[in-house]
mmCIF file of C-alpha atoms in Angstrom:
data_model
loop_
_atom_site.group_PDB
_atom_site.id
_atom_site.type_symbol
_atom_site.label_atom_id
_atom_site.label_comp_id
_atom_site.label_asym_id
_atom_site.label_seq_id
_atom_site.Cartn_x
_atom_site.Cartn_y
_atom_site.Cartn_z
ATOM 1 C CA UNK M 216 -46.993 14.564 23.024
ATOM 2 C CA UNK M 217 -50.458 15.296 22.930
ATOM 3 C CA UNK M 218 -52.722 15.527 20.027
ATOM 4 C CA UNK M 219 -53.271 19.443 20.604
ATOM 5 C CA UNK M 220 -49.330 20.228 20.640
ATOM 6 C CA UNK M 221 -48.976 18.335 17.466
ATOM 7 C CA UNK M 222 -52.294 19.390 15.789
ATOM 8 C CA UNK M 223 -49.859 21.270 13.055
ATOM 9 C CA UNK M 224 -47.971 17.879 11.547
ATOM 10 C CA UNK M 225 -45.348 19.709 10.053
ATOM 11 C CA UNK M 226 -44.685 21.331 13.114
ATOM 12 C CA UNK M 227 -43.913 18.377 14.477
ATOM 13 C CA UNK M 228 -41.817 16.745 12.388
ATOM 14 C CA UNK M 229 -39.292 19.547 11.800
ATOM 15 C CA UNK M 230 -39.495 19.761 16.248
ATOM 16 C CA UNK M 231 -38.654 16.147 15.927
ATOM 17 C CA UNK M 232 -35.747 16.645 12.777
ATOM 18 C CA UNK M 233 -34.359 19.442 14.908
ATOM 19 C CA UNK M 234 -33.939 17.132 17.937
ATOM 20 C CA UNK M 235 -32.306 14.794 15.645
ATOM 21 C CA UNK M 236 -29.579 16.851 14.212
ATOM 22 C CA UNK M 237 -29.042 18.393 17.653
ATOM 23 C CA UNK M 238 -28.168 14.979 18.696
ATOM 24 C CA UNK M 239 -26.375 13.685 16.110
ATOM 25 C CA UNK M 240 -24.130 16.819 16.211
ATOM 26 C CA UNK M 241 -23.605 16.450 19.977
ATOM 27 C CA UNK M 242 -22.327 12.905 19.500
ATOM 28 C CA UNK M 243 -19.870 14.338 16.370
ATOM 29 C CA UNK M 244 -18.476 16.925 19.502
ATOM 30 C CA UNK M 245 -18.349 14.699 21.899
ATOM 31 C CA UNK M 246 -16.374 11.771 19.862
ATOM 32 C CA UNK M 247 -14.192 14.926 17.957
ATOM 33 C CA UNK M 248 -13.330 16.189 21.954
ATOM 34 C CA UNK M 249 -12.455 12.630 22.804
ATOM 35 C CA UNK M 250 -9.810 12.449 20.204
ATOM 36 C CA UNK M 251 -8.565 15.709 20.339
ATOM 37 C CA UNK M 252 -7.616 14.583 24.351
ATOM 38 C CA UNK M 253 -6.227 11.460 23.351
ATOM 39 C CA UNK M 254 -3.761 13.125 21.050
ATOM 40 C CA UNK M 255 -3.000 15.707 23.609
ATOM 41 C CA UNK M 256 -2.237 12.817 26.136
ATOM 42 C CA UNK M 257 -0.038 10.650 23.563
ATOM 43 C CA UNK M 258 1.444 13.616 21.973
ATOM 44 C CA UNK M 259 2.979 11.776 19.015
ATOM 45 C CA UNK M 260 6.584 12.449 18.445
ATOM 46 C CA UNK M 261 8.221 12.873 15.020
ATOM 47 C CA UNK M 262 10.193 10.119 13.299
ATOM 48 C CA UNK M 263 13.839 10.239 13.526
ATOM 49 C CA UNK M 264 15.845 10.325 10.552
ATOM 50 C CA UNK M 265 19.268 8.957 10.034
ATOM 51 C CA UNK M 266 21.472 8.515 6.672
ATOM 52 C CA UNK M 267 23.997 6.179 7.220
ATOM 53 C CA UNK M 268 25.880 5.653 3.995
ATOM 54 C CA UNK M 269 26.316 7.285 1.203
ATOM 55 C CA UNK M 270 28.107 5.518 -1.969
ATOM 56 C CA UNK M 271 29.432 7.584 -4.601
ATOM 57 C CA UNK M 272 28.888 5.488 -8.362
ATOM 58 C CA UNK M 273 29.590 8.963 -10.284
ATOM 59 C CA UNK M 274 30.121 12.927 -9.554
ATOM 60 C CA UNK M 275 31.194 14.577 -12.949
ATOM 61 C CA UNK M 276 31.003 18.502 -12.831
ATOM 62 C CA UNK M 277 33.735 18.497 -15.423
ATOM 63 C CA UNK M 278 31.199 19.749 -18.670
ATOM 64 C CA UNK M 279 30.993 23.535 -18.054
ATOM 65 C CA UNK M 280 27.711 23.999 -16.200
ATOM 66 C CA UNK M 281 26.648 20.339 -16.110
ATOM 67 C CA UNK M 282 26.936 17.555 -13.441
ATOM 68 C CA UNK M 283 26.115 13.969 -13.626
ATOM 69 C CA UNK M 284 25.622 12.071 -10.612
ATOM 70 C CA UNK M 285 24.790 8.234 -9.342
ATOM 71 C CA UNK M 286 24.354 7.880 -5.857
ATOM 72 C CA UNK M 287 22.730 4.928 -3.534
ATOM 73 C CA UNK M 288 22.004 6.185 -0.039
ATOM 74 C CA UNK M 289 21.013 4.113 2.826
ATOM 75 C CA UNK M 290 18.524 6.134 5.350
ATOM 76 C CA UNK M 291 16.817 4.665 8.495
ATOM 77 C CA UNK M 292 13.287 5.557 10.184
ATOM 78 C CA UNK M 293 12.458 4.943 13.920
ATOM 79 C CA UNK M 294 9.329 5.883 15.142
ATOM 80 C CA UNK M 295 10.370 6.497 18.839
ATOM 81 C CA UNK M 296 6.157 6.489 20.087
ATOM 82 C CA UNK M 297 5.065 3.775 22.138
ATOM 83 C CA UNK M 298 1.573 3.672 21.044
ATOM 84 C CA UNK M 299 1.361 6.130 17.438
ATOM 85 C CA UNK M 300 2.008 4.218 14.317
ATOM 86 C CA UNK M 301 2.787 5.877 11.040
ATOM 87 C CA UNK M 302 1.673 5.835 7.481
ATOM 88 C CA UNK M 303 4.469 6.914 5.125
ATOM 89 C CA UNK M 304 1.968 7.414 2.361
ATOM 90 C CA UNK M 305 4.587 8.933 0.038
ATOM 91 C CA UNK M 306 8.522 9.950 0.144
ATOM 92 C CA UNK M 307 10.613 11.289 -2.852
ATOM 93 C CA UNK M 308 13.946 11.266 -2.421
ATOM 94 C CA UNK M 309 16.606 13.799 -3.696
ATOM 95 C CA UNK M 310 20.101 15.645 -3.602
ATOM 96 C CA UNK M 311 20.598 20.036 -3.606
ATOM 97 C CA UNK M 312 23.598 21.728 -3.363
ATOM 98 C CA UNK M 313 23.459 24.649 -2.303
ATOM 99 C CA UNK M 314 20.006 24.791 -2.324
ATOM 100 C CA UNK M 315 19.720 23.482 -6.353
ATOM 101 C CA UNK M 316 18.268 20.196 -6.828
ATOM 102 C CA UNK M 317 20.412 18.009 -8.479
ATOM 103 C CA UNK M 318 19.250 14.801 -8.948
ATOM 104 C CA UNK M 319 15.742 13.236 -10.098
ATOM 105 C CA UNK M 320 13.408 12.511 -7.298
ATOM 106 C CA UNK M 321 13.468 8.492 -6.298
ATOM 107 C CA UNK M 322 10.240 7.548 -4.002
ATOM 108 C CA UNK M 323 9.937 5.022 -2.022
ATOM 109 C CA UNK M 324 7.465 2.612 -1.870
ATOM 110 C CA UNK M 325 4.357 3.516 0.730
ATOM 111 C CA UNK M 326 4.890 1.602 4.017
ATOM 112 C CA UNK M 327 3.626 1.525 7.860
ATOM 113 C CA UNK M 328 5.796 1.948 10.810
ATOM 114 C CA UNK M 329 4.855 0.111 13.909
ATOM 115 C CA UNK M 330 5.462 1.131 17.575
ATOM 116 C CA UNK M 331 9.337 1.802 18.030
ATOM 117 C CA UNK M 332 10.000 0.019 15.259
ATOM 118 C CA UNK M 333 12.725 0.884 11.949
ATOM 119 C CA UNK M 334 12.812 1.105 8.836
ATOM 120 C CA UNK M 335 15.896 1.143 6.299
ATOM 121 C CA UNK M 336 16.062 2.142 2.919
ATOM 122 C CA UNK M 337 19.071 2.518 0.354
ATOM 123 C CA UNK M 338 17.198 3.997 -3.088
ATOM 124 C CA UNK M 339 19.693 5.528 -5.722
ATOM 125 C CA UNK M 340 19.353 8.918 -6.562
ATOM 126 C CA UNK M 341 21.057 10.365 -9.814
ATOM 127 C CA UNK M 342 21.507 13.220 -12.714
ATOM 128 C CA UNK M 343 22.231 12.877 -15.722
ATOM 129 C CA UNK M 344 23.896 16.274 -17.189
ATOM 130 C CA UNK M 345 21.700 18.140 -15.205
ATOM 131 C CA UNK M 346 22.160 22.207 -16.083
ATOM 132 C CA UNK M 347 24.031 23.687 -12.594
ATOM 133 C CA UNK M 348 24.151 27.656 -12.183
ATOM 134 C CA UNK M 349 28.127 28.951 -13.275
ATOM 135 C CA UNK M 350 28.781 30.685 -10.115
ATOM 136 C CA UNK M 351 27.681 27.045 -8.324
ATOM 137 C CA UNK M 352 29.510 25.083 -10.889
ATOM 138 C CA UNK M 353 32.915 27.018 -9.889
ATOM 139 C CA UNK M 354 32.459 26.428 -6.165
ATOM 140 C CA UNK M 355 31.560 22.852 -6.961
ATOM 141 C CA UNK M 356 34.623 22.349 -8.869
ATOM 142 C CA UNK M 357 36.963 23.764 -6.343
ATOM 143 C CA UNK M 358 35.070 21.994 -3.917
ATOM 144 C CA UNK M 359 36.118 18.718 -5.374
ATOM 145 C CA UNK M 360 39.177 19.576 -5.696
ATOM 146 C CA UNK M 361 39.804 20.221 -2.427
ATOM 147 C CA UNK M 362 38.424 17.044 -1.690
ATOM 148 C CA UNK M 363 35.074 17.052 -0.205
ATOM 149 C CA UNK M 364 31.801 18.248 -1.212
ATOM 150 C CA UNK M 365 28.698 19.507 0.885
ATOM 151 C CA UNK M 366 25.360 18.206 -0.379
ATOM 152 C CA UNK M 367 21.807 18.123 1.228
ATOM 153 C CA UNK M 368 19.717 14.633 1.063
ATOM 154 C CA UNK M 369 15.825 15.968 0.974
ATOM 155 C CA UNK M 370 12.878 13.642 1.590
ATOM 156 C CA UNK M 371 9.691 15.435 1.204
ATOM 157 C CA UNK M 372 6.632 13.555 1.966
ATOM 158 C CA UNK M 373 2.980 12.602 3.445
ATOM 159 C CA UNK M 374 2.457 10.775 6.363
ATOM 160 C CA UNK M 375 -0.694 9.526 8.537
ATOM 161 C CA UNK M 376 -0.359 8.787 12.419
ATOM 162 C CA UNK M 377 -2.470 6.141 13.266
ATOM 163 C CA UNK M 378 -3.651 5.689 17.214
ATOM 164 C CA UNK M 379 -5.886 2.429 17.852
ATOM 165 C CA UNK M 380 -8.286 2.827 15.066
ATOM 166 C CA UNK M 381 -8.351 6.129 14.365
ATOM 167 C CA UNK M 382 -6.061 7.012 11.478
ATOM 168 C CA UNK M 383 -5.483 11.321 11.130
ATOM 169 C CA UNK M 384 -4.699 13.355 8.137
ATOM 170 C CA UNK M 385 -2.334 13.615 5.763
ATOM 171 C CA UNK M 386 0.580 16.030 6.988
ATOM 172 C CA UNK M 387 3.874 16.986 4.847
ATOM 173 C CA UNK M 388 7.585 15.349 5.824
ATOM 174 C CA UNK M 389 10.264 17.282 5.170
ATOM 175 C CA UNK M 390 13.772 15.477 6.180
ATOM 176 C CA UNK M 391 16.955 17.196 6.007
ATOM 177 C CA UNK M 392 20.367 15.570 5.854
ATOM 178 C CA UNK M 393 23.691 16.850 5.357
ATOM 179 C CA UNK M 394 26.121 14.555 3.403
ATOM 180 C CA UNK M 395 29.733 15.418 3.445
ATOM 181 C CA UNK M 396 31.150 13.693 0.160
ATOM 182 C CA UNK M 397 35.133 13.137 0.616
ATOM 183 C CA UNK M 398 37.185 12.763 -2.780
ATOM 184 C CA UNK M 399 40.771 12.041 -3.359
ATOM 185 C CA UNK M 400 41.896 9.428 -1.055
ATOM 186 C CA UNK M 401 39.892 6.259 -0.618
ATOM 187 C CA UNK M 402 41.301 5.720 3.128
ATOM 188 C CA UNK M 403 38.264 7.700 4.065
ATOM 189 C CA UNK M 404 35.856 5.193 2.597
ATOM 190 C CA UNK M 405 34.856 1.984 1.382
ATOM 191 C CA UNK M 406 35.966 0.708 -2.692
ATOM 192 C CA UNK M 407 32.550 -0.898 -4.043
ATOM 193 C CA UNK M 408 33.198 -2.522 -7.141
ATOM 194 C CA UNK M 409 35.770 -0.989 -9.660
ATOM 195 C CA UNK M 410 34.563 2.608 -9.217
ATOM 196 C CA UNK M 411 31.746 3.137 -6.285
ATOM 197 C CA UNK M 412 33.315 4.075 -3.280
ATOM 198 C CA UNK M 413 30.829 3.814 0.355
ATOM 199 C CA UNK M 414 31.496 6.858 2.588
ATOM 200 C CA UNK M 415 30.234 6.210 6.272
ATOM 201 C CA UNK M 416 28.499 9.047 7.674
ATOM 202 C CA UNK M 417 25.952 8.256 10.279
ATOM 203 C CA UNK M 418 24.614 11.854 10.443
ATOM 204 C CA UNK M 419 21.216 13.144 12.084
ATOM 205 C CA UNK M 420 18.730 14.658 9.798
ATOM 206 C CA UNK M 421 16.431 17.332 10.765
ATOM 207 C CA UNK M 422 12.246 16.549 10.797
ATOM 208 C CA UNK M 423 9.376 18.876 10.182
ATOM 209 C CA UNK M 424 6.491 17.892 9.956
#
């Protein structure tokens, strides 16, 4: 650059700033394109969700309008990608029925998944007297004494896929599993103790995420 093109310093300098934030934002494009195809080539699946046991310590609905609960649940995690890993930053575990949450939330500790690779956990989840609405307190109560009860299992969470070194957002987990609960006879499941009984249920959960 001659001495007559830069004769106005300032000029100059914001000509040469300029060139430097034009690079600088190039290079951000370029490296944010490169990822975005990378993710479009690996296409990371969603973890898969099982609950595999459910045992039963306590299910009162017998105050009017109350039920108290203690349950332990066992629930595995595969990550089926082959090169995605994932961050479970956070997962609270809980019971609804019919769409009323009925236990306190129980998290589970933060943990990474590897490739393929799966994770159990068997947290308890309970209530203690926890206020039901009347119309669901009837239909739980006949429910039970018809023998089985229909509850959902809810883990709502944050998780982080990781790919080489590059580690993405946070995104929300919601997992879905229905839990038949079977009362009565305790042919249909497995006596734990004096009063816990295990019921086997191997059931899929739905993933969104």
């Amino acid at each position: 650059m001659s001495v007559k093109e830069c004769g106005d310093h300032g000029k100059c300098r914001r000509k040469i700033f300029r060139r430097i934030i034009a690079g600088i934002l190039i290079f951000l494009l370029i490296v944010l394109i490169t990822i975005l195809l990378i993710w479009a080539i690996l296409r990371p699946s969603k973890p898969r969700f099982i609950l595999q046991d459910t045992t039963v310590y306590a299910f009162n609905a017998s105050t009017p309008n109350l039920l108290t609960s203690n349950l332990q649940i066992t629930l595995s995690s595969r990550n089926p990608n082959d090169r995605i890993g994932i961050y479970y930053d956070r997962l609270d575990v809980y019971a609804t029925y019919n769409n009323q949450q009925i236990t306190l939330r129980t998290s589970i500790p933060p943990t990474y998944q590897g490739h393929n690779e799966i994770n159990v956990w068997s947290p308890f989840i309970n209530g203690n007297s926890v206020p039901i609405a009347p119309e669901f307190c009837a239909s739980l109560e006949s429910q039970q004494a018809a023998g089985s009860v229909f509850l959902i299992i809810k883990i709502d969470g944050r998780v982080r896929w990781k790919v080489g070194a590059f580690v993405s957002g946070r995104y929300h987990l919601y997992v879905r599993c229905p839990a038949y609960i079977t009362f009565g006879s305790r042919s249909t499941g497995v006596v734990v103790g004096e009063n816990a009984i295990k019921y086997q249920l191997v059931t899929r959960c739905s993933v969104t995420v």
